Amino acid sequence: MSTFLVIAAAIALQIFLTARKLSPFLSLLVVAIPMGLLLGMSPAELLKTIDAGVGSTLGGLALVIVLGAILGKVLEESGAAEKIAITLVGRFGERHIQWALLLTGFLVGIPLYFNAGFIILVPLIFSLARRTGLPILYLAIPTVASLSTTHCFLPPHPGPVVLVNAFGADMGLTLLYGIAMAVPAVVIAGPLLGRRLQSVNPPLPDLFTASEAPRELPGGWSSFLVALSPVLLISISVLADALLPEGLARTALLFLGNPTVALLLATLVAFWWLGYRRGVGLEAQTRWLNAAIAGIAVILLIITAGGVFKQVLVDSGVGARIAALSASWHMPPLVFAWLATAVLRVMIGSATVAVITAAGIVAPLIASTGASPELMVLAVGAGSVFGSHVNDSAFWMFKEFFGLSMAQTFQSWTVMESLISVIGLGGVLLLDLVLGWSGGPPPAA
């Protein structure tokens, strides 16, 4: 029992430090070190664990996250993300505008992080609301539901990439399963919920009303292809691995579909097609690259500190005890993973920190129960968006941009995030049933 008291105290301290606005990078390290000592690790063992945690974490995901950030920045600065949004809304028309915004948010959300995608698409939402007279949440909910869904389920976003690395999951399968789960989640938490919120129609804030000089945007097809090329390459490699015999073609497609290689190729193509060919010099492109890396640096540091936290839990022998806890509760590991992450998310506020903390807690269940690593990634990802409220910066961003009251924000944003989370858990359990993993808890001793 003392082991779980130490872990509970460590998580409580993490929550307290987060609430006091200490950087999660520092707070995770501050919590992990005394936790390791209290769990019986010697100082020498703890120092080795810290080094191992940093190396194992960065080695598996640093390039993927950085390249994903750079690709997103090129799409943003070149106007390709804006072109994708305008093209889809124009093709669908006003009658099906919710579905256009859903698809726009999904496609923009795959390469871009939530905050960047939100800032890009908010002016479009306001423009459409003024032009059509439709309620703002009728338009906003499908858009942000797509952004949130891609953020928690689909690589190369930081949360799923961290979990793929921590659980030893296959990136391509995780991406394919994530897309299959994301579709029903985003449909229910997007257009269907948006229609039920039509009565919540606050006055439009005086934002994005100034007319800006139009800029020349890239072509539609090139914008779509560049944005989706990493997903296409990774998906093709999964199919090649399953269908093609050993040979040159299979080897080549598996190499090109490696997440790092796919993102590197997409980034190079984006710099050339969306930058150089359109007259953007190397100096400006270098500024894009530096801005992307600067924007992701803090996230990488937080993930690295989270890797230390996770490694302390692993090396201190907590894994077997956690597996025994799941068995004693007779709780399937996928449900246990979702529940643990959801509780952390509600208490901490940050989805990324909740994911990192949960990864160390639930990773041992994969070996002890035989649960699918890919589905475990998605279960934790689903839990990471549950119950967003006042300790989440995205809650306030949504509230202030759309001029909502606290009650209206809970009624819309918090409900939307919780729907995505619960539907995601349902999708994980359904995939577990269909794909044939038992995923049940081990028999109690």
XYZ file of N, CA, C and O in Angstrom, residues 4 240 255 272 386:
20
model
N 1.570 2.735 -3.428
C 0.506 3.531 -4.041
C 0.328 4.869 -3.327
O -0.060 5.855 -3.946
N 1.533 -2.224 -47.401
C 2.639 -2.981 -47.998
C 3.134 -4.055 -47.053
O 3.441 -5.183 -47.475
N 10.300 1.705 -45.896
C 11.244 2.781 -45.567
C 10.588 4.150 -45.727
O 10.683 5.003 -44.838
N 9.926 23.238 -50.782
C 10.176 23.498 -52.201
C 8.908 23.959 -52.914
O 8.898 24.988 -53.584
N -10.985 14.183 -21.596
C -12.231 14.130 -20.820
C -12.344 15.338 -19.885
O -11.394 15.746 -19.230
